[in-house]
Amino acid sequence: DGGITQSPKYLFRKEGQNVTLSCEQNLNHDAMYWYRQDPGQGLRLIYYSQIVNDFQKGDIAEGYSVSREKKESFPLTVTSAQKNPTAFYLCASTRLKGDEQFFGPGTRLTVL
Amino acid sequence: AQRVTQPEKLLSVFKGAPVELKCNYSYSGSPELFWYVQYSRQRLQLLLRHISRESIKGFTADLNKGETSFHLKKPFAQEEDSAMYYCALSEDNTDKLIFGTGTRLQVFP
């Protein structure tokens, strides 16, 4: 079950701490995305990157940061500035504009 | 603003009954629309997209530009169709997808 991997599967954090979620893909896809999935709200885009060393804010970028130093990797940092960080986070990638997005298994973050 | 609306949070049917999951969108450009599905304990995955005009697992969806709808239909539901379904819209010239809030389909035996 390769393609896109996310780690860890479950993550617990104390309030005030930053935490980084990993996303790696071996599909040679150019574009990568981070979504947040909350019950009743669907998927909301946090950040996306269409090329290495470049990324754009999505609809709910506040309190989050990303980097794209390698094509295969797109880590997401949830900072202490994020007011409601407890959620399920999904990473995705796609080969071409408008093409199918492939999703990772997700990371469930709980702030204690 | 671009928007995707799925009015039903939950749709429950019996096996063999027809299913229609509603999706409406608002978008000024030429939309590309998708249906994604998430089965229990599985990853979110593409079910179908309107430009391919194909039937996947018995599901079809027709883009109706006049009604700005992309409803997902299946004539005879199966228990294995139980899942969370998301309608999504791709904006022109970007890789961004806008998702609806999702509809949970429950198919009872």
mmCIF file of C-alpha atoms in Angstrom, chain B residues 52-109:
data_model
loop_
_atom_site.group_PDB
_atom_site.id
_atom_site.type_symbol
_atom_site.label_atom_id
_atom_site.label_comp_id
_atom_site.label_asym_id
_atom_site.label_seq_id
_atom_site.Cartn_x
_atom_site.Cartn_y
_atom_site.Cartn_z
ATOM 1 C CA SER B 52 -14.709 10.623 -18.345
ATOM 2 C CA ARG B 53 -18.465 10.002 -18.501
ATOM 3 C CA GLU B 54 -18.018 6.469 -17.255
ATOM 4 C CA SER B 55 -19.869 4.248 -14.817
ATOM 5 C CA ILE B 56 -17.894 3.010 -11.839
ATOM 6 C CA LYS B 57 -19.322 0.292 -9.556
ATOM 7 C CA GLY B 58 -22.693 1.011 -11.125
ATOM 8 C CA PHE B 59 -22.589 4.703 -10.239
ATOM 9 C CA THR B 60 -23.068 7.463 -12.778
ATOM 10 C CA ALA B 61 -23.136 11.230 -12.522
ATOM 11 C CA ASP B 62 -24.196 13.735 -15.148
ATOM 12 C CA LEU B 63 -23.139 17.338 -15.158
ATOM 13 C CA ASN B 64 -26.175 19.581 -15.549
ATOM 14 C CA LYS B 65 -24.895 23.089 -16.202
ATOM 15 C CA GLY B 66 -28.386 24.564 -16.265
ATOM 16 C CA GLU B 67 -29.137 23.336 -12.771
ATOM 17 C CA THR B 68 -25.466 23.498 -11.694
ATOM 18 C CA SER B 69 -25.732 19.968 -10.381
ATOM 19 C CA PHE B 70 -23.659 16.789 -10.467
ATOM 20 C CA HIS B 71 -25.798 14.240 -8.688
ATOM 21 C CA LEU B 72 -24.474 10.715 -8.146
ATOM 22 C CA LYS B 73 -26.875 7.908 -9.000
ATOM 23 C CA LYS B 74 -27.085 4.168 -8.794
ATOM 24 C CA PRO B 75 -30.201 2.207 -9.756
ATOM 25 C CA PHE B 76 -29.755 -0.622 -7.243
ATOM 26 C CA ALA B 77 -27.777 0.009 -4.064
ATOM 27 C CA GLN B 78 -25.573 -2.680 -2.551
ATOM 28 C CA GLU B 79 -24.468 -3.036 1.063
ATOM 29 C CA GLU B 80 -20.848 -2.509 0.022
ATOM 30 C CA ASP B 81 -21.791 0.958 -1.252
ATOM 31 C CA SER B 82 -22.050 2.152 2.348
ATOM 32 C CA ALA B 83 -19.444 4.886 2.658
ATOM 33 C CA MET B 84 -18.841 8.620 2.864
ATOM 34 C CA TYR B 85 -19.199 10.373 -0.488
ATOM 35 C CA TYR B 86 -17.713 13.759 -1.320
ATOM 36 C CA CYS B 87 -18.457 15.891 -4.344
ATOM 37 C CA ALA B 88 -15.570 18.108 -5.443
ATOM 38 C CA LEU B 89 -14.949 20.868 -7.962
ATOM 39 C CA SER B 90 -11.674 21.728 -9.638
ATOM 40 C CA GLU B 91 -11.031 25.362 -10.404
ATOM 41 C CA ASP B 92 -9.852 26.463 -13.857
ATOM 42 C CA ASN B 93 -6.105 26.432 -14.321
ATOM 43 C CA THR B 94 -5.311 25.349 -10.793
ATOM 44 C CA ASP B 95 -4.795 22.106 -8.998
ATOM 45 C CA LYS B 96 -7.153 23.069 -6.198
ATOM 46 C CA LEU B 97 -10.191 21.017 -5.303
ATOM 47 C CA ILE B 98 -13.161 22.423 -3.433
ATOM 48 C CA PHE B 99 -14.981 19.729 -1.504
ATOM 49 C CA GLY B 100 -18.551 19.527 -0.314
ATOM 50 C CA THR B 101 -19.314 18.561 3.256
ATOM 51 C CA GLY B 102 -20.007 14.954 2.313
ATOM 52 C CA THR B 103 -22.947 12.562 2.466
ATOM 53 C CA ARG B 104 -22.854 9.315 4.388
ATOM 54 C CA LEU B 105 -24.660 6.553 2.535
ATOM 55 C CA GLN B 106 -25.976 3.655 4.594
ATOM 56 C CA VAL B 107 -27.335 0.643 2.722
ATOM 57 C CA PHE B 108 -29.273 -1.758 4.906
ATOM 58 C CA PRO B 109 -29.714 -5.441 4.054
#
